[in-house]
mmCIF file of N, CA and C in Angstrom:
data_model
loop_
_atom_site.group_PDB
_atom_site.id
_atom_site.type_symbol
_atom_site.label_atom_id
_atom_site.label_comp_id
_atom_site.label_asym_id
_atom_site.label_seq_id
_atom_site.Cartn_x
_atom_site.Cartn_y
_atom_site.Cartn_z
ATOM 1 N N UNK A 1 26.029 -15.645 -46.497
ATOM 2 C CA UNK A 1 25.706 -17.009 -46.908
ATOM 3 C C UNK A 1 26.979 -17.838 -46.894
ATOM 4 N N UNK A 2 26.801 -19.144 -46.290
ATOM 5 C CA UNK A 2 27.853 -20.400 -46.532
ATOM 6 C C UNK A 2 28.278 -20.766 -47.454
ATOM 7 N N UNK A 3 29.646 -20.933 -48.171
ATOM 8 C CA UNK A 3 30.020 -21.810 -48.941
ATOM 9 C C UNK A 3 29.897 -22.903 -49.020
ATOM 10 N N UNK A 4 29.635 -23.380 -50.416
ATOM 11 C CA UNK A 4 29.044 -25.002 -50.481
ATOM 12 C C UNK A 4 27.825 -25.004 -50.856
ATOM 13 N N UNK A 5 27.874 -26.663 -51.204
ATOM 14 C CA UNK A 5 26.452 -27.045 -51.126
ATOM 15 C C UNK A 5 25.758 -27.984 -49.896
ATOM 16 N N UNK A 6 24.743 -27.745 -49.531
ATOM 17 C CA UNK A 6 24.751 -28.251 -48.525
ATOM 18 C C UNK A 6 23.168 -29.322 -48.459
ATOM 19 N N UNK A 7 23.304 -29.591 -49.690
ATOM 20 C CA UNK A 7 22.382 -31.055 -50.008
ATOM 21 C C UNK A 7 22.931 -32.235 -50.141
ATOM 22 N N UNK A 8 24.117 -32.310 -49.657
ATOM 23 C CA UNK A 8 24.522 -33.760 -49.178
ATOM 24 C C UNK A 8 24.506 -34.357 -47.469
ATOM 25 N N UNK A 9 23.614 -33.121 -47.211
ATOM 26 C CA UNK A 9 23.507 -33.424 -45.911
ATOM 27 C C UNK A 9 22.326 -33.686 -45.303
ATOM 28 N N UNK A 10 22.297 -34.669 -43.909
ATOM 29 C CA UNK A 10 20.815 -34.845 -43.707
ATOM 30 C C UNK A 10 20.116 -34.163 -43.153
ATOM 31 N N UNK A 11 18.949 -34.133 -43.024
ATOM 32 C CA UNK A 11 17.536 -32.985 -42.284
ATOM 33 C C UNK A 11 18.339 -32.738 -40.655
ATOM 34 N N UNK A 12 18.707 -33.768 -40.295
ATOM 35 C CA UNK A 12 19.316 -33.862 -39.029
ATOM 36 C C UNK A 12 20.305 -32.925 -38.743
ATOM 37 N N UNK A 13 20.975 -33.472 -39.849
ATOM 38 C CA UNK A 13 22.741 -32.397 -39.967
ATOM 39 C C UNK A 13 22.033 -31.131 -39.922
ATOM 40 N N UNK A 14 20.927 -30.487 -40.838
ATOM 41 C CA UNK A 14 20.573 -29.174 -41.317
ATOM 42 C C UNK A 14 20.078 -28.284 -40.072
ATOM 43 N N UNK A 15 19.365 -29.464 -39.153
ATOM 44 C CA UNK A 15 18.641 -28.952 -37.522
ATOM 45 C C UNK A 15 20.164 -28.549 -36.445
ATOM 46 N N UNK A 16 20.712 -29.357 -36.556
ATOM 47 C CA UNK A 16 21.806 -29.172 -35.501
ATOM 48 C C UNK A 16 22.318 -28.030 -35.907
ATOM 49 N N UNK A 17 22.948 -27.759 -37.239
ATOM 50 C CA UNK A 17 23.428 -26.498 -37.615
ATOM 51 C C UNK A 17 22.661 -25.426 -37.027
ATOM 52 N N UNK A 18 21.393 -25.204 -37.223
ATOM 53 C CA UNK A 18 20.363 -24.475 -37.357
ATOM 54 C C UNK A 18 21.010 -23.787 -36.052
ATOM 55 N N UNK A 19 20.615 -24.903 -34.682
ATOM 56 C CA UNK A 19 20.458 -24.749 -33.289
ATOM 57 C C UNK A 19 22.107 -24.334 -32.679
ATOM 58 N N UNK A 20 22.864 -24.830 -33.403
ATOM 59 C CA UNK A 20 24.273 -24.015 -33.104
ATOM 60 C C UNK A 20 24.322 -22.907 -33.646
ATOM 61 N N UNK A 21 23.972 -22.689 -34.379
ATOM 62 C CA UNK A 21 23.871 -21.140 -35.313
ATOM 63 C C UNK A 21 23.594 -20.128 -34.158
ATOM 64 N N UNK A 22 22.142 -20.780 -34.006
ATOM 65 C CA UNK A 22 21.275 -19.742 -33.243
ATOM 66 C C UNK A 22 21.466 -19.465 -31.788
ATOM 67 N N UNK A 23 22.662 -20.558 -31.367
ATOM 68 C CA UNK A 23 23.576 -20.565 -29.899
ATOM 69 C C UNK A 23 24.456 -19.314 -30.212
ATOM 70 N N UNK A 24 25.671 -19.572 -31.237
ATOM 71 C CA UNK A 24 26.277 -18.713 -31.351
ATOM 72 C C UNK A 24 25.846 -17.012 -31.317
ATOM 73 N N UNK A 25 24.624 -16.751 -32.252
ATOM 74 C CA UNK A 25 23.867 -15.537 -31.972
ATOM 75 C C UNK A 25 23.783 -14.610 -30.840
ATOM 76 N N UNK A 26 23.082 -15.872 -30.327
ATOM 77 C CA UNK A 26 22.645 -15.435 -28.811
ATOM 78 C C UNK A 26 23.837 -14.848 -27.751
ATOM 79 N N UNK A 27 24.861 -15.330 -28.418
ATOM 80 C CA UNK A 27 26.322 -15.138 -27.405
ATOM 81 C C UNK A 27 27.096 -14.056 -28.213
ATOM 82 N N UNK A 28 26.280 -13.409 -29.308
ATOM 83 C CA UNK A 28 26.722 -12.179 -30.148
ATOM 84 C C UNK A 28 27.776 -12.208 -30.895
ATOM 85 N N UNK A 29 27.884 -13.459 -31.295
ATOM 86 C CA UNK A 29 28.893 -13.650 -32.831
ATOM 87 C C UNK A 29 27.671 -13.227 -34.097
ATOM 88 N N UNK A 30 28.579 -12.285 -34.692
ATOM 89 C CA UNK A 30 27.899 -11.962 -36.205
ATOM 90 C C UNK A 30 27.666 -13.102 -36.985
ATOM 91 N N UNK A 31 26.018 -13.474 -37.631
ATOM 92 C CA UNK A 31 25.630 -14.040 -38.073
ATOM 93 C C UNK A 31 26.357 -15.186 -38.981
ATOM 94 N N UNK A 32 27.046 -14.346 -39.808
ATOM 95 C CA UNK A 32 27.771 -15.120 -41.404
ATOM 96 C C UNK A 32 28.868 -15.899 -39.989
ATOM 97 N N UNK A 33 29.210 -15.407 -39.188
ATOM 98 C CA UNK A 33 30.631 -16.277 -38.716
ATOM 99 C C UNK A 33 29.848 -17.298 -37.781
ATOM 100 N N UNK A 34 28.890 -17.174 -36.828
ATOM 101 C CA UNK A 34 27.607 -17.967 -36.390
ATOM 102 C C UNK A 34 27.471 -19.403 -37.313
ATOM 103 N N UNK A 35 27.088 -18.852 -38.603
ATOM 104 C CA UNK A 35 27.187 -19.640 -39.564
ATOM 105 C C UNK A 35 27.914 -20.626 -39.782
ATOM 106 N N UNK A 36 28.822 -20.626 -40.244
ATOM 107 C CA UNK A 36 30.537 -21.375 -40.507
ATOM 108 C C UNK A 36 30.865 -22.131 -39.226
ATOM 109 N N UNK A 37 30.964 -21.031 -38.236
ATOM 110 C CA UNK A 37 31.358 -22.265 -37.463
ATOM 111 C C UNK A 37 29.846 -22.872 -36.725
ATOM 112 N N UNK A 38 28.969 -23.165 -37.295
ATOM 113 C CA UNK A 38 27.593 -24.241 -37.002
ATOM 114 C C UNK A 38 27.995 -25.300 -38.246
ATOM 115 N N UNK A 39 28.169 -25.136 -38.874
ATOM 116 C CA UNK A 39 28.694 -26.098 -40.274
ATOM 117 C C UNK A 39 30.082 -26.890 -39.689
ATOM 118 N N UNK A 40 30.980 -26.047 -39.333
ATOM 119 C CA UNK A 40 32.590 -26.661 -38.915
ATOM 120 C C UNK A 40 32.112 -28.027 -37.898
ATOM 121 N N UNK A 41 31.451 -27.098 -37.285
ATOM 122 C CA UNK A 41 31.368 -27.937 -35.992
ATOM 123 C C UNK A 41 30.385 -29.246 -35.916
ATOM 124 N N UNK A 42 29.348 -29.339 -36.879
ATOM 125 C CA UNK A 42 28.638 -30.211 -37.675
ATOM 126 C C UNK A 42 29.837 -31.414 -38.403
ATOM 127 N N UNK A 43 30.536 -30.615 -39.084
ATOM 128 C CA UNK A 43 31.345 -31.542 -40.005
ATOM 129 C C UNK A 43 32.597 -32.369 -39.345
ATOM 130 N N UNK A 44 32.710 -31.635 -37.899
ATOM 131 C CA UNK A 44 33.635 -31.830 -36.913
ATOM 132 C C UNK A 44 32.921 -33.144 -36.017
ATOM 133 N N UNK A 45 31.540 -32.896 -35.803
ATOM 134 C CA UNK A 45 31.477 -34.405 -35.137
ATOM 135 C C UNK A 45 30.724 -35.571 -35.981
ATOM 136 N N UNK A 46 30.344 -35.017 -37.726
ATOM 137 C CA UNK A 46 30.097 -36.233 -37.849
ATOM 138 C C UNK A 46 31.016 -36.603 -39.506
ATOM 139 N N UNK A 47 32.013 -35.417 -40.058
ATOM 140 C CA UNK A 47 32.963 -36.070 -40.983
ATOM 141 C C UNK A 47 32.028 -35.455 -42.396
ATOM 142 N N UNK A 48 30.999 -34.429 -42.197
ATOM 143 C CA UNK A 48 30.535 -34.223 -43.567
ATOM 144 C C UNK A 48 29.321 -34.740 -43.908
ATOM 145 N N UNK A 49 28.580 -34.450 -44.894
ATOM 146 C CA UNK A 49 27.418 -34.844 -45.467
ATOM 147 C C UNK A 49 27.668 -36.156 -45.265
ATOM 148 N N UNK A 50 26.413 -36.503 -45.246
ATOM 149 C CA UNK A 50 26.141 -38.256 -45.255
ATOM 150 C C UNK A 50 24.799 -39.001 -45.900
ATOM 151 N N UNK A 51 24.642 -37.488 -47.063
ATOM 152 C CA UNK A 51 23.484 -38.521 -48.110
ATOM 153 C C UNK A 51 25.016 -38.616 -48.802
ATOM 154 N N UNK A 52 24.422 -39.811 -50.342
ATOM 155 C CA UNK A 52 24.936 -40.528 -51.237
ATOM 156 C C UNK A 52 25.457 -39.196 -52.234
ATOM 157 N N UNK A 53 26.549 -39.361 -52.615
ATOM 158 C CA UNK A 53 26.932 -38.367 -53.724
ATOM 159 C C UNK A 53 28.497 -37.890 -53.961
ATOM 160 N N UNK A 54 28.992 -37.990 -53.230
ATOM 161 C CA UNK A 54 30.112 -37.410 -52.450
ATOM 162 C C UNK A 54 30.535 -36.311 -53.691
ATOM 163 N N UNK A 55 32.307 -37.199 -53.559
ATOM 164 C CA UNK A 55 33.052 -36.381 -54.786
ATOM 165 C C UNK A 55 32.879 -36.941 -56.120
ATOM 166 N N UNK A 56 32.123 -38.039 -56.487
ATOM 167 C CA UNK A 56 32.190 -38.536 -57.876
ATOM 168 C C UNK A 56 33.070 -39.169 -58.498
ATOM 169 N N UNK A 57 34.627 -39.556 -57.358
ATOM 170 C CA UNK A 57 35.385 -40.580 -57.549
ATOM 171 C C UNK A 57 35.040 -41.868 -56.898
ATOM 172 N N UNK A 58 34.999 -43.175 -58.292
ATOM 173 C CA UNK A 58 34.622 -44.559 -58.083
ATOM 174 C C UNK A 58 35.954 -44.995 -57.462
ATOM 175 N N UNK A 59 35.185 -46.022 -56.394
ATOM 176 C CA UNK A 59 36.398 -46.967 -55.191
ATOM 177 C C UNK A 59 36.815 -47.797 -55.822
ATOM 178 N N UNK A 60 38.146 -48.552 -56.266
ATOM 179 C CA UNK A 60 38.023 -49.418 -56.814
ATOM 180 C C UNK A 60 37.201 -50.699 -56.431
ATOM 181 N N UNK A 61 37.123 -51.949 -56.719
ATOM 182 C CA UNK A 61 36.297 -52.853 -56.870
ATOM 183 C C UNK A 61 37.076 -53.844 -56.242
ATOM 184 N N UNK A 62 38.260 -53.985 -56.300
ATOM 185 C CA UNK A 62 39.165 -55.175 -55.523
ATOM 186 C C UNK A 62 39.489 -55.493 -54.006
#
Protein backbone atom coordinates (compact mmCIF):
# COMPACT_ATOMS: atom_id res chain seq x y z
CA UNK A 1 0.00 0.00 0.00
CA UNK A 2 0.92 3.84 -0.83
CA UNK A 3 1.82 6.35 1.49
CA UNK A 4 -0.52 9.14 2.01
CA UNK A 5 -3.72 10.12 1.67
CA UNK A 6 -5.02 10.14 -1.40
CA UNK A 7 -8.47 12.04 -1.08
CA UNK A 8 -7.22 15.17 -2.17
CA UNK A 9 -7.22 13.94 -5.38
CA UNK A 10 -9.59 13.84 -8.30
CA UNK A 11 -11.59 10.67 -9.76
CA UNK A 12 -9.45 11.59 -12.77
CA UNK A 13 -6.09 11.72 -10.93
CA UNK A 14 -7.32 8.19 -9.22
CA UNK A 15 -8.06 6.62 -13.11
CA UNK A 16 -4.75 7.68 -14.55
CA UNK A 17 -2.91 6.22 -11.60
CA UNK A 18 -4.96 3.17 -11.87
CA UNK A 19 -3.95 2.77 -15.80
CA UNK A 20 -0.19 3.52 -15.14
CA UNK A 21 -0.15 1.12 -12.39
CA UNK A 22 -1.52 -1.48 -14.47
CA UNK A 23 1.13 -0.42 -17.47
CA UNK A 24 3.84 -0.84 -15.16
CA UNK A 25 2.55 -4.54 -14.20
CA UNK A 26 2.26 -5.62 -17.40
CA UNK A 27 6.06 -4.73 -18.03
CA UNK A 28 6.72 -6.81 -14.62
CA UNK A 29 7.53 -4.20 -12.05
CA UNK A 30 6.35 -5.55 -8.58
CA UNK A 31 3.13 -4.21 -7.71
CA UNK A 32 3.88 -1.86 -4.43
CA UNK A 33 6.77 -0.17 -6.79
CA UNK A 34 4.04 -0.17 -9.94
CA UNK A 35 2.31 1.73 -7.40
CA UNK A 36 4.54 4.73 -6.35
CA UNK A 37 5.75 5.35 -9.34
CA UNK A 38 1.78 5.64 -10.91
CA UNK A 39 1.35 8.29 -8.06
CA UNK A 40 5.04 10.06 -8.83
CA UNK A 41 4.24 10.27 -12.14
CA UNK A 42 0.58 11.58 -11.56
CA UNK A 43 2.01 14.21 -9.20
CA UNK A 44 4.77 14.82 -11.83
CA UNK A 45 2.40 16.05 -14.53
CA UNK A 46 -0.15 17.64 -12.63
CA UNK A 47 1.73 19.11 -9.11
CA UNK A 48 -0.51 16.94 -6.61
CA UNK A 49 -4.02 16.64 -5.49
CA UNK A 50 -6.27 19.22 -6.75
CA UNK A 51 -9.48 18.93 -4.55
CA UNK A 52 -9.61 21.84 -1.81
CA UNK A 53 -7.70 21.04 1.44
CA UNK A 54 -4.17 21.16 1.00
CA UNK A 55 -1.74 21.73 3.99
CA UNK A 56 -4.01 23.88 6.26
CA UNK A 57 -1.71 26.90 5.99
CA UNK A 58 -3.86 30.32 5.38
CA UNK A 59 -2.32 32.70 2.34
CA UNK A 60 -2.07 35.82 3.56
CA UNK A 61 -4.80 38.30 2.47
CA UNK A 62 -2.63 41.28 1.10
Amino acid sequence: MSQGDKSKYTDKQKRQAEHIEESYEKRGVPEEEAEARAWATVNKNDGGGKQPGGSGRKKDSK
